[in-house]
Amino acid sequence: MSSPVVIIGSGFAAYQLVKSIRRASQEQAIIVITAGSGDDYVKPELSHVFSKKLTAQDMVKQSGADFAGEYNITLMNNTYVNEINRIEKTVSCQGIEIAYDNLVLATGAQSFVPFVDGDAAKDIITLNSLDEYQQSQAQLVNAKSVLVVGAGLVGTEIAMDLAIANYDVILTDRADALLSSLLPEFISSQLYQTMRRQGLNLQLGNELSKMTKTTTGIEVSFNNGYTTNVDSVLCAAGLKPNTALASEVGLAVNRGIVVDKQLRTQDPHIFAIGDCAEIDGKHLAFLQPIILSANALAKTLTNTATDVTFPAMLVKVKTPLYPIQLSGNTTASDANWQVEMTASGMTAKAYDSDELLIGFVVTQANMPEAFKLLRLLPKIA
């Protein structure tokens, strides 16, 4: 048998790839190396742990050992990769040398935390993994007030979930609108009003500048002079792909690890998938493109070279008080919007200058229309 496929990482992308390889081949040897526990969990549930009262253990679908047994892989958990040798095709892990036929970097991404002044800045919490939630769970459970930094997709979802769970919540972002990179202003403003009605303190067009420890919690100060006290500060201000291993061995890195449509770096035996990868110039940090990537890469790794292709894909905004689905180009400044609005929901369609549909947003009771509209959009690549 040839040397194994070695996968570095055990997040959603890594485990989707394992499952896809097993559908293609029961014989291919697979080694997964991860610095974490290797437990399998549903990452999107991190946006709802507060309202659902989920502990970190509640989120585990399958232990690392059970996953390894079911899919017949070698799992090296709690293990750090020290070096990749591209010439010898080996990975060095804490004194152990592992040979590979093909190597897959599924190293994910880490939360971007902007610089904040003050002696409490080191206490900023991030929730980008099960391990991070495990570390901060006790603090968050005991908190009554939370500042969420970042009003993008994850930050907005978490802020609403905290509010539903009866926390006092402040949500801040330097942008003037919620989900500014995904939603047109006229829909973002509807979400804004919903969150205000839920009692959230929205500090948009503003930035956290200082965090100071007090006897009762953390004093937070903003650029506009606003100051208040909270128990915890949680940052969801975006992701930074983990590209260090790739950079160390001379692989091309831009925003993510640069790969082609076969997920291949410029080294023909090293691939990248998931949040760490930049595929043909695109960084697609959503579940559906990762699933499609895993399906294509599994074929390539089992001797059928396959390009990944991306149809128009649906983004679900998990804000249950004002649910939203969208796809396509929904923030084009020159889009011509056609909007149908009722008391129970909104359907907004974006057209280009040639009157071709380029994107849409549906809300609330109009969500079922998303699948019909999705079929009318052009594929991404």
XYZ file of C-alpha atoms in Angstrom:
381
model
C 0.000 0.000 0.000
C 1.201 3.541 -0.733
C 2.014 5.960 2.053
C -1.027 7.454 3.770
C -2.938 10.620 3.192
C -1.969 12.795 6.154
C -4.428 15.487 7.234
C -3.361 18.244 9.625
C -6.426 19.469 11.531
C -9.638 17.917 12.820
C -12.271 20.548 12.178
C -15.259 20.377 9.862
C -13.168 20.418 6.671
C -10.807 17.676 7.843
C -13.581 15.355 8.941
C -15.693 15.990 5.841
C -12.654 14.983 3.820
C -12.218 11.794 5.862
C -15.855 10.848 5.235
C -15.554 11.625 1.516
C -12.358 9.581 1.148
C -14.008 6.641 2.868
C -16.921 6.771 0.426
C -14.379 6.511 -2.385
C -11.978 4.027 -0.783
C -12.054 1.759 2.249
C -8.378 0.869 1.795
C -6.671 4.257 1.645
C -4.665 4.789 4.830
C -5.481 8.088 6.578
C -3.666 9.781 9.452
C -5.209 12.830 11.129
C -2.926 15.005 13.261
C -4.554 17.614 15.492
C -3.491 19.839 18.357
C -6.980 19.462 19.846
C -9.024 16.551 21.158
C -10.239 15.444 17.735
C -13.834 15.296 18.963
C -16.430 15.750 16.210
C -18.957 18.547 16.786
C -21.267 20.881 14.857
C -19.452 24.220 14.743
C -22.493 26.390 13.793
C -24.057 25.442 17.138
C -21.523 27.732 18.800
C -23.828 30.599 17.776
C -26.651 29.136 19.903
C -25.018 27.691 22.999
C -26.510 30.336 25.281
C -30.200 30.069 24.383
C -29.965 26.281 24.174
C -27.928 26.087 27.412
C -25.380 23.784 25.783
C -22.164 22.842 27.513
C -19.063 22.053 25.485
C -19.617 18.375 26.213
C -23.225 18.618 24.981
C -21.894 19.695 21.575
C -19.722 16.619 21.034
C -21.362 14.355 18.440
C -18.640 11.729 18.627
C -15.404 11.460 20.553
C -12.172 11.515 18.596
C -11.547 7.866 19.428
C -15.019 6.811 18.268
C -14.691 8.833 15.041
C -11.308 7.229 14.352
C -12.767 3.779 14.940
C -15.808 4.313 12.718
C -13.797 5.662 9.775
C -10.723 3.458 10.268
C -8.192 6.260 10.573
C -5.164 6.847 12.772
C -5.910 9.869 14.985
C -2.975 11.648 16.603
C -4.730 14.120 18.891
C -3.149 16.642 21.255
C -0.202 16.545 18.854
C 1.628 19.499 17.318
C 3.305 19.506 13.906
C 6.829 20.868 14.187
C 7.974 20.637 10.600
C 7.028 19.556 7.085
C 9.790 18.210 4.847
C 8.634 18.589 1.254
C 11.691 16.800 -0.189
C 11.396 13.703 2.007
C 7.576 13.977 2.106
C 7.449 13.677 5.893
C 5.774 15.463 8.779
C 7.615 15.817 12.081
C 5.466 15.699 15.230
C 7.169 15.969 18.588
C 10.034 13.719 17.543
C 7.983 11.354 15.357
C 8.493 11.299 11.576
C 5.414 10.433 9.493
C 5.704 9.732 5.775
C 2.943 10.873 3.464
C 1.907 10.243 -0.096
C -0.298 13.337 -0.075
C -0.574 15.954 2.682
C -3.688 18.032 3.360
C -3.540 21.237 5.377
C -6.898 21.671 7.129
C -5.536 24.042 9.735
C -8.590 26.294 9.855
C -8.510 29.898 10.988
C -8.191 31.812 14.208
C -10.341 34.697 15.378
C -9.038 38.131 14.476
C -8.817 40.211 17.648
C -8.166 43.932 17.069
C -5.761 45.776 19.348
C -7.437 47.141 22.477
C -5.670 49.139 25.169
C -5.993 48.406 28.903
C -5.152 45.751 31.488
C -8.241 43.649 30.701
C -7.562 43.336 26.966
C -5.972 39.919 27.485
C -9.319 38.666 28.824
C -11.100 38.930 25.455
C -12.935 35.672 24.686
C -13.229 34.078 21.254
C -15.647 31.304 20.259
C -14.177 29.875 17.076
C -13.871 26.273 18.245
C -15.156 23.770 20.759
C -11.893 24.032 22.683
C -12.273 27.819 22.964
C -15.819 27.439 24.267
C -14.630 24.845 26.778
C -12.050 27.299 28.089
C -14.489 30.202 28.504
C -17.682 28.326 29.326
C -17.652 28.890 33.096
C -16.956 32.608 32.724
C -19.743 33.090 30.189
C -22.276 31.076 32.177
C -21.666 33.273 35.211
C -21.787 36.541 33.266
C -24.881 38.720 33.154
C -23.625 41.300 30.655
C -21.510 40.711 27.545
C -19.958 43.014 24.973
C -19.733 41.393 21.519
C -17.122 42.908 19.192
C -17.990 42.419 15.534
C -21.394 42.768 13.849
C -20.709 40.415 10.973
C -22.403 37.059 10.557
C -21.119 35.242 13.643
C -21.054 38.263 15.951
C -24.636 39.210 15.118
C -25.829 35.627 15.586
C -24.093 35.307 18.958
C -25.329 38.708 20.140
C -28.945 37.817 19.360
C -28.557 34.423 21.038
C -27.180 36.063 24.185
C -30.109 38.488 24.210
C -32.626 35.642 23.809
C -30.910 33.976 26.787
C -31.551 37.178 28.808
C -28.023 38.556 28.926
C -27.508 42.307 28.759
C -25.756 42.651 25.399
C -23.757 45.378 23.686
C -22.844 44.776 20.037
C -20.207 46.999 18.456
C -18.625 47.305 15.025
C -16.688 49.980 13.155
C -19.201 49.562 10.303
C -22.375 51.634 10.439
C -24.681 48.675 9.767
C -25.210 45.060 10.797
C -23.811 42.439 8.382
C -22.529 45.240 6.153
C -20.612 42.810 3.915
C -23.700 40.663 3.267
C -26.869 42.776 3.432
C -28.150 45.879 1.664
C -28.923 48.688 4.072
C -32.704 48.440 3.755
C -32.653 44.864 5.095
C -29.868 45.454 7.599
C -32.008 48.216 9.102
C -34.907 45.765 9.631
C -32.572 43.445 11.529
C -31.301 46.459 13.488
C -34.814 47.368 14.615
C -35.509 43.765 15.641
C -32.374 43.660 17.769
C -33.159 47.011 19.353
C -36.610 45.738 20.304
C -34.921 42.750 21.955
C -33.005 45.170 24.163
C -29.543 45.082 22.575
C -27.333 48.138 22.919
C -25.987 48.631 19.377
C -22.788 50.650 19.167
C -22.297 50.739 15.389
C -19.871 53.044 13.624
C -17.870 52.814 16.840
C -14.873 50.880 18.162
C -13.825 49.439 21.480
C -10.681 51.313 22.520
C -9.912 50.305 26.111
C -10.712 47.576 28.635
C -9.955 48.164 32.308
C -10.370 45.704 35.160
C -12.674 46.813 37.966
C -13.766 45.179 41.217
C -17.028 44.115 39.586
C -15.956 43.267 36.017
C -14.574 45.189 33.044
C -14.956 48.866 32.196
C -15.141 49.221 28.405
C -14.492 52.505 26.636
C -15.261 53.376 23.026
C -13.825 55.817 20.498
C -16.849 58.092 20.764
C -16.388 58.486 24.529
C -19.089 56.039 25.603
C -18.072 54.042 28.703
C -19.875 51.268 30.568
C -19.240 48.083 32.549
C -19.676 44.449 31.454
C -18.826 41.046 32.858
C -17.232 39.613 29.673
C -16.038 40.710 26.239
C -16.422 38.306 23.312
C -14.756 39.015 19.968
C -16.179 37.805 16.632
C -14.538 40.357 14.359
C -13.507 38.009 11.560
C -11.065 35.193 10.850
C -7.359 34.944 10.046
C -6.541 31.746 8.128
C -3.855 29.640 9.801
C -1.160 29.725 7.129
C 2.066 29.484 9.171
C 2.863 25.855 8.306
C 2.439 26.599 4.603
C 4.583 29.728 4.783
C 7.355 27.915 6.640
C 7.822 25.471 3.766
C 7.655 28.099 1.028
C 4.086 27.559 -0.175
C 2.277 30.560 -1.604
C 0.055 32.400 0.861
C -2.225 35.333 0.187
C -5.229 35.761 2.454
C -5.216 31.976 2.771
C -3.033 29.147 1.480
C -3.130 29.540 -2.298
C -4.579 26.496 -4.079
C -6.037 25.774 -7.499
C -9.419 24.232 -8.290
C -8.095 20.832 -7.279
C -7.191 22.294 -3.855
C -3.514 21.756 -4.763
C -0.723 24.096 -3.722
C 2.280 24.589 -5.988
C 3.643 21.418 -4.383
C 1.781 18.630 -6.242
C 1.584 16.508 -3.068
C 0.292 19.189 -0.666
C -3.308 20.398 -0.610
C -5.330 22.798 1.548
C -9.024 22.813 2.399
C -11.464 24.761 4.542
C -10.998 28.076 6.313
C -7.217 28.050 5.746
C -7.505 27.792 1.943
C -7.830 30.388 -0.785
C -9.280 28.543 -3.763
C -8.543 30.048 -7.167
C -8.457 33.486 -5.522
C -11.554 33.008 -3.339
C -11.758 32.539 0.436
C -15.065 30.729 1.033
C -15.465 30.180 4.781
C -18.914 28.559 4.735
C -20.017 24.966 5.192
C -21.366 24.258 1.690
C -18.172 25.156 -0.204
C -16.206 23.060 2.289
C -18.461 20.050 1.627
C -18.076 20.495 -2.145
C -14.314 20.900 -1.709
C -14.097 17.715 0.355
C -16.028 15.716 -2.231
C -13.753 16.874 -5.067
C -10.507 16.499 -3.115
C -11.411 12.975 -2.001
C -11.632 11.958 -5.663
C -8.299 13.593 -6.436
C -6.637 11.824 -3.501
C -8.007 8.482 -4.673
C -6.592 8.841 -8.190
C -9.344 10.704 -10.049
C -8.152 14.304 -10.388
C -11.237 16.485 -9.946
C -11.801 20.248 -10.024
C -14.144 21.685 -7.421
C -16.962 23.794 -8.846
C -19.211 26.086 -6.863
C -22.819 26.760 -7.777
C -24.610 29.744 -6.286
C -24.787 28.901 -2.592
C -27.216 29.847 0.139
C -26.105 31.690 3.272
C -28.399 31.259 6.269
C -28.249 33.971 8.903
C -29.141 32.263 12.181
C -31.003 35.174 13.788
C -34.284 33.492 14.795
C -36.056 36.737 15.731
C -35.499 37.905 12.149
C -34.332 34.916 10.037
C -32.604 35.676 6.741
C -31.329 33.710 3.749
C -29.336 35.180 0.893
C -27.205 34.319 -2.098
C -25.244 35.948 -4.870
C -24.078 39.555 -4.998
C -26.181 41.314 -2.377
C -24.059 44.407 -1.742
C -23.358 45.729 -5.256
C -23.618 49.523 -5.187
C -25.182 49.633 -8.665
C -27.698 46.813 -8.142
C -31.291 47.427 -9.110
C -33.422 46.032 -6.278
C -36.979 44.790 -6.651
C -38.540 44.395 -3.230
C -41.757 42.684 -2.192
C -42.621 43.348 1.434
C -45.450 42.037 3.555
C -46.135 41.919 7.264
C -44.727 38.392 7.370
C -41.517 38.819 5.373
C -39.531 40.340 2.551
C -38.234 39.137 -0.819
C -35.569 41.353 -2.359
C -34.029 40.580 -5.764
C -30.902 42.305 -7.094
C -30.517 42.790 -10.851
C -27.569 44.080 -12.877
C -27.696 46.623 -15.696
C -28.672 43.852 -18.135
C -31.636 42.972 -15.899
C -30.073 39.627 -14.921
C -30.601 38.343 -11.401
C -27.321 38.604 -9.481
C -28.484 38.089 -5.887
C -31.398 37.932 -3.498
C -32.357 38.180 0.168
C -35.450 36.615 1.736
C -36.610 37.001 5.307
C -39.027 35.444 7.806
C -42.018 33.695 6.207
C -40.592 34.251 2.707
C -37.618 31.959 3.342
C -39.019 29.040 1.277
C -38.639 31.194 -1.851
C -34.841 30.973 -1.505
C -34.493 27.600 -3.210
C -36.464 28.694 -6.275
C -34.393 31.862 -6.616
C -31.127 30.002 -6.030
C -31.630 28.020 -9.242
C -31.785 31.262 -11.235
C -28.369 32.547 -10.150
C -25.183 31.920 -12.159
C -22.585 29.601 -10.625
C -19.659 31.152 -8.765
C -16.873 29.238 -10.494
